[in-house]
Amino acid sequence: RYCCHDLGHAMMSLLLSARALGVSGGAVAHFGDMRMTRALGAAGGDEAPMAFLVFPSKSPSTPLPAPPEKMFSGIPNELSAEEIPYQLLLEIHRSTILRDPVGPAPTLLTDAVVEDRTPLPGPASDAPLGEIARRRRSALDFDPSTPLMEREEAEQILDFATRDWLADWRGNFHGQPAWSGRGTDFVSLYLYVHRVRGCEPGVYRWDRSANRLVQLYRGNVERMAAFLSLEQSLAGNSCFTVSMIADLARASRLFGNRAYRYVYFEAGAIGQRLYLGAEALHWNATGIGAFYDDDVHRYLGFLEEDISPVSASVDAAEQKSLVMLDSPASRHAAMQDPGPTEVASTNPGLGEETALSRDPRMLPRQVIYHFAVGRAIPDPRIEA
């Protein structure tokens, strides 16, 4: 999980930096792994290429140089005298390898257009990015007493985070090969809204096509967001917390096992823009890679294990979180009459796309990343 998340963050960080300098770029990840690994001299170890970035030549008519006749040669440095192999991690990577050549990289143009989406604007110099990127930190926790975030700010952050970007698996390069299948937007955002002016507390879905929040459930979900995020109070103390849900069924139909990488790359790229978008508006963010997968699925309505209604699982989880968590939100809630939660729909999550399953491994849609945005508490490690 974390390797693919971090690669998505790194890709988006470099692409945004290039764009701020007036250079368009895109990510290429659909390539023959073994050939690329040998070319980089990484064969035989536990390092492997997973993605690379491409940028257009300033002189498109200039012929490309011939590839080198010899592959990389040399002996790489050993980082440790003793290696601890993590076989499961290596097996997951091996299961997503493309063994055969898959054709040349697509042509990269700045006017790439994605189906039913607004054309990407041309890049322009954007000097403030440097300042924003340098002060970006992962918040240790958030201050629940902070003034409310404005709804317009939340929607601006979400809009920025989910805008299109160039990647071969997303199907938006000109000259895209037939295998692409228009694979854009595998990840959807579901929000636990706590402190946003103009938004009642509850669960929302971000409708990226209309750039708006759609309410699915009404009620205080601070403790639930914290519990689902591996009992981390920061997810309840934020202004809002996000569950990123990947459409694994659609992704795998297009790319087979390789899709595992792409959905996580996409989630990491969204996360990087959540970080920078929040900082640009003087808020803060943090990525949460650890969460209770099945409890998230159950709460959002993706998983039903028995005939009990989803609300029963919600109630049980909230009672458990009251005992386990010690955030200000939990202590406050423990003093209140628990009373019934007002629900805006029969299922807190997710409407017509939901497909219930008894086997969590076979769910067509699954949570792959959590994120939280709010006002960070002071970090003693970086205080002057």
XYZ file of N, CA, C and O in Angstrom, residues 285-377:
372
model
N -3.094 19.101 6.223
C -3.632 17.781 5.876
C -2.685 16.691 6.341
O -1.541 16.962 6.719
N -3.178 15.473 6.304
C -2.329 14.317 6.576
C -2.916 13.089 5.910
O -4.140 12.920 5.861
N -2.045 12.250 5.371
C -2.475 10.983 4.795
C -2.548 9.919 5.867
O -1.728 9.887 6.787
N -3.540 9.052 5.759
C -3.757 7.973 6.734
C -3.811 6.667 5.953
O -4.819 6.343 5.328
N -2.713 5.932 5.963
C -2.659 4.697 5.198
C -3.150 3.485 5.955
O -3.250 2.399 5.383
N -3.454 3.643 7.238
C -3.886 2.518 8.067
C -5.338 2.729 8.488
O -5.684 3.780 9.039
N -6.184 1.750 8.228
C -7.614 1.845 8.547
C -8.176 0.438 8.590
O -7.544 -0.523 8.127
N -9.363 0.324 9.145
C -10.042 -0.968 9.226
C -10.856 -1.166 7.950
O -11.982 -0.683 7.830
N -10.280 -1.897 7.000
C -10.908 -2.017 5.693
C -12.359 -2.479 5.775
O -13.268 -1.838 5.225
N -12.583 -3.606 6.425
C -13.931 -4.177 6.414
C -14.919 -3.313 7.174
O -16.109 -3.269 6.833
N -14.459 -2.614 8.223
C -15.374 -1.722 8.935
C -15.744 -0.524 8.067
O -16.878 -0.043 8.116
N -14.787 -0.026 7.277
C -15.120 1.043 6.325
C -16.140 0.541 5.314
O -17.152 1.192 5.037
N -15.902 -0.661 4.776
C -16.838 -1.223 3.792
C -18.218 -1.417 4.400
O -19.244 -1.131 3.774
N -18.238 -1.905 5.624
C -19.519 -2.164 6.281
C -20.253 -0.850 6.550
O -21.453 -0.732 6.316
N -19.513 0.149 7.026
C -20.136 1.423 7.363
C -20.683 2.125 6.124
O -21.765 2.716 6.152
N -19.940 2.063 5.025
C -20.381 2.736 3.804
C -21.359 1.907 2.992
O -21.826 2.333 1.942
N -21.656 0.698 3.458
C -22.699 -0.085 2.816
C -22.215 -1.022 1.737
O -23.027 -1.532 0.965
N -20.903 -1.283 1.663
C -20.385 -2.204 0.649
C -20.449 -3.657 1.099
O -20.323 -4.559 0.284
N -20.587 -3.898 2.404
C -20.448 -5.251 2.931
C -21.552 -5.522 3.932
O -21.735 -4.773 4.888
N -22.281 -6.584 3.709
C -23.271 -7.065 4.674
C -22.946 -8.516 4.977
O -22.963 -9.362 4.090
N -22.621 -8.802 6.218
C -22.238 -10.160 6.582
C -23.413 -10.972 7.105
O -23.340 -12.189 7.186
N -24.481 -10.303 7.514
C -25.639 -11.035 8.016
C -26.877 -10.184 7.761
O -26.831 -9.204 7.039
N -27.981 -10.550 8.385
C -29.232 -9.842 8.117
C -29.376 -8.575 8.946
O -30.345 -7.847 8.806
N -28.420 -8.308 9.858
C -28.498 -7.103 10.673
C -28.354 -5.867 9.787
O -27.558 -5.868 8.845
N -29.085 -4.810 10.081
C -28.941 -3.594 9.283
C -27.579 -2.948 9.511
O -26.912 -3.195 10.515
N -27.172 -2.140 8.558
C -25.894 -1.454 8.685
C -25.850 -0.621 9.957
O -24.817 -0.504 10.605
N -26.994 -0.044 10.348
C -27.008 0.801 11.541
C -26.558 0.045 12.782
O -25.973 0.621 13.697
N -26.792 -1.272 12.839
C -26.340 -2.062 13.988
C -24.818 -2.098 14.042
O -24.216 -1.977 15.118
N -24.171 -2.260 12.896
C -22.716 -2.241 12.857
C -22.182 -0.863 13.235
O -21.173 -0.745 13.927
N -22.874 0.170 12.794
C -22.458 1.530 13.119
C -22.530 1.755 14.613
O -21.595 2.262 15.244
N -23.651 1.366 15.231
C -23.807 1.561 16.666
C -22.741 0.815 17.445
O -22.152 1.338 18.396
N -22.472 -0.424 17.064
C -21.461 -1.215 17.761
C -20.084 -0.580 17.618
O -19.313 -0.500 18.577
N -19.761 -0.106 16.433
C -18.457 0.508 16.203
C -18.320 1.801 16.991
O -17.254 2.093 17.547
N -19.383 2.592 17.068
C -19.305 3.846 17.807
C -19.145 3.599 19.299
O -18.405 4.293 19.981
N -19.828 2.593 19.826
C -19.655 2.268 21.233
C -18.221 1.811 21.500
O -17.612 2.170 22.505
N -17.667 1.031 20.602
C -16.300 0.566 20.749
C -15.332 1.738 20.687
O -14.370 1.821 21.455
N -15.594 2.653 19.788
C -14.680 3.776 19.637
C -14.724 4.692 20.855
O -13.730 5.320 21.209
N -15.857 4.766 21.521
C -15.945 5.567 22.736
C -14.979 5.061 23.792
O -14.354 5.825 24.509
N -14.848 3.766 23.876
C -13.968 3.179 24.884
C -12.505 3.347 24.477
O -11.647 3.676 25.294
N -12.213 3.154 23.194
C -10.825 3.105 22.741
C -10.206 4.480 22.543
O -9.007 4.653 22.729
N -10.994 5.452 22.139
C -10.443 6.759 21.803
C -10.495 7.693 22.995
O -11.334 7.566 23.874
N -9.577 8.654 22.987
C -9.562 9.634 24.066
C -9.446 11.040 23.500
O -8.801 11.902 24.063
N -10.045 11.248 22.340
C -10.018 12.576 21.743
C -11.034 13.474 22.447
O -11.964 12.989 23.099
N -10.880 14.795 22.347
C -11.896 15.685 22.918
C -13.297 15.384 22.384
O -14.276 15.446 23.120
N -13.381 15.021 21.112
C -14.688 14.712 20.534
C -15.312 13.497 21.209
O -16.509 13.474 21.501
N -14.518 12.482 21.504
C -15.051 11.286 22.141
C -15.474 11.565 23.574
O -16.504 11.099 24.035
N -14.657 12.340 24.289
C -15.017 12.648 25.685
C -16.300 13.465 25.740
O -17.157 13.257 26.596
N -16.439 14.391 24.788
C -17.664 15.188 24.736
C -18.873 14.297 24.424
O -19.916 14.385 25.067
N -18.707 13.404 23.446
C -19.818 12.545 23.045
C -20.210 11.587 24.159
O -21.382 11.242 24.313
N -19.241 11.156 24.960
C -19.533 10.209 26.032
C -20.423 10.825 27.102
O -21.125 10.113 27.831
N -20.422 12.149 27.180
C -21.231 12.841 28.191
C -22.647 13.109 27.705
O -23.503 13.525 28.471
N -22.881 12.877 26.415
C -24.185 13.188 25.844
C -25.088 11.962 25.864
O -24.649 10.824 25.905
N -26.403 12.214 25.762
C -27.354 11.129 25.578
C -27.171 10.583 24.170
O -27.303 11.317 23.189
N -26.819 9.294 23.994
C -26.504 8.802 22.658
C -27.641 8.901 21.679
O -27.422 8.945 20.496
N -28.888 8.903 22.046
C -30.040 9.094 21.192
C -29.925 8.572 19.775
O -28.875 8.241 19.318
N -30.973 8.507 19.027
C -30.912 7.991 17.660
C -30.200 8.968 16.725
O -30.309 10.179 16.885
N -29.485 8.422 15.780
C -28.818 9.219 14.766
C -29.795 9.499 13.630
O -30.444 8.591 13.144
N -29.864 10.747 13.223
C -30.752 11.115 12.120
C -30.093 10.716 10.817
O -28.944 11.069 10.542
N -30.808 9.990 10.005
C -30.251 9.452 8.778
C -30.971 10.062 7.588
O -32.193 10.140 7.571
N -30.197 10.466 6.591
C -30.787 11.071 5.404
C -31.147 10.040 4.349
O -31.818 10.340 3.394
N -30.677 8.820 4.506
C -31.015 7.763 3.573
C -31.025 6.452 4.322
O -30.532 6.351 5.429
N -31.595 5.412 3.723
C -31.689 4.132 4.408
C -30.325 3.493 4.593
O -30.152 2.650 5.456
N -29.351 3.882 3.793
C -27.995 3.346 3.888
C -27.037 4.513 3.937
O -27.113 5.394 3.112
N -26.123 4.592 4.929
C -25.257 5.735 5.007
C -24.365 5.875 3.815
O -23.785 6.890 3.575
N -24.178 4.954 3.009
C -23.249 5.092 1.969
C -23.816 5.065 0.643
O -23.752 5.998 0.038
N -24.134 4.200 0.021
C -23.722 4.601 -1.248
C -24.562 4.329 -2.429
O -24.064 4.401 -3.469
N -25.743 4.205 -2.281
C -26.634 4.302 -3.390
C -26.531 3.207 -4.409
O -26.257 2.083 -4.124
N -26.806 3.624 -5.626
C -27.082 2.642 -6.664
C -25.889 1.798 -7.058
O -26.054 0.716 -7.609
N -24.653 2.252 -6.792
C -23.501 1.492 -7.254
C -23.115 0.384 -6.289
O -22.264 -0.439 -6.580
N -23.714 0.376 -5.095
C -23.311 -0.587 -4.083
C -23.666 -2.016 -4.498
O -24.752 -2.290 -4.959
N -22.712 -2.922 -4.315
C -22.947 -4.345 -4.548
C -22.536 -5.087 -3.288
O -21.364 -5.133 -2.946
N -23.509 -5.612 -2.536
C -23.209 -6.257 -1.278
C -22.577 -7.619 -1.515
O -22.891 -8.328 -2.464
N -21.669 -7.974 -0.641
C -20.968 -9.238 -0.768
C -20.673 -9.770 0.619
O -20.438 -9.019 1.552
N -20.638 -11.092 0.759
C -20.271 -11.698 2.023
C -18.767 -11.929 2.127
O -18.264 -12.232 3.189
N -18.057 -11.842 1.026
C -16.625 -12.076 1.021
C -15.915 -10.747 0.771
O -15.941 -10.226 -0.340
N -15.258 -10.155 1.792
C -14.656 -8.826 1.613
C -13.559 -8.803 0.568
O -13.251 -7.757 0.012
N -12.960 -9.958 0.269
C -11.892 -9.988 -0.735
C -12.439 -9.815 -2.142
O -11.677 -9.507 -3.070
N -13.731 -10.023 -2.317
C -14.322 -9.987 -3.648
C -15.142 -8.718 -3.894
O -15.850 -8.630 -4.888
N -15.053 -7.768 -3.004
C -15.822 -6.538 -3.196
C -15.361 -5.809 -4.454
O -14.163 -5.629 -4.666
N -16.286 -5.372 -5.285
C -15.885 -4.648 -6.497
C -15.285 -3.287 -6.198
O -14.478 -2.779 -6.967
N -15.677 -2.674 -5.072
C -15.117 -1.393 -4.671
C -14.568 -1.522 -3.260
O -15.242 -2.066 -2.377
N -13.373 -0.991 -3.030
C -12.733 -1.136 -1.731
C -12.006 0.145 -1.349
O -11.534 0.896 -2.212
N -11.883 0.364 -0.044
C -11.153 1.526 0.456
C -9.656 1.280 0.283
O -9.162 0.181 0.524
N -8.932 2.317 -0.175
C -7.493 2.160 -0.364
C -6.680 3.275 0.286
O -5.449 3.192 0.345
N -7.317 4.326 0.797
C -6.560 5.419 1.407
C -7.525 6.262 2.227
O -8.693 6.430 1.854
N -7.048 6.800 3.346
C -7.769 7.800 4.125
C -6.942 9.078 4.150
O -5.710 9.035 4.093
N -7.629 10.207 4.262
C -6.959 11.503 4.305
C -7.770 12.416 5.209
O -8.995 12.261 5.315
N -7.107 13.355 5.850
C -7.810 14.287 6.729
C -7.276 15.696 6.499
O -6.083 15.894 6.257
N -8.182 16.675 6.602
C -7.847 18.084 6.380
C -8.420 18.903 7.527
O -9.580 18.711 7.918
N -7.625 19.801 8.057
C -8.092 20.651 9.141
C -7.010 21.642 9.535
O -6.137 21.988 8.737
N -7.073 22.103 10.785
C -6.055 23.022 11.307
C -5.125 22.223 12.208
O -5.527 21.717 13.251
N -3.869 22.095 11.808
C -2.919 21.260 12.540
C -2.576 21.864 13.895
O -2.488 23.093 14.053
N -2.394 20.991 14.874
C -1.836 21.437 16.148
C -0.354 21.726 15.940
O 0.257 21.227 14.995
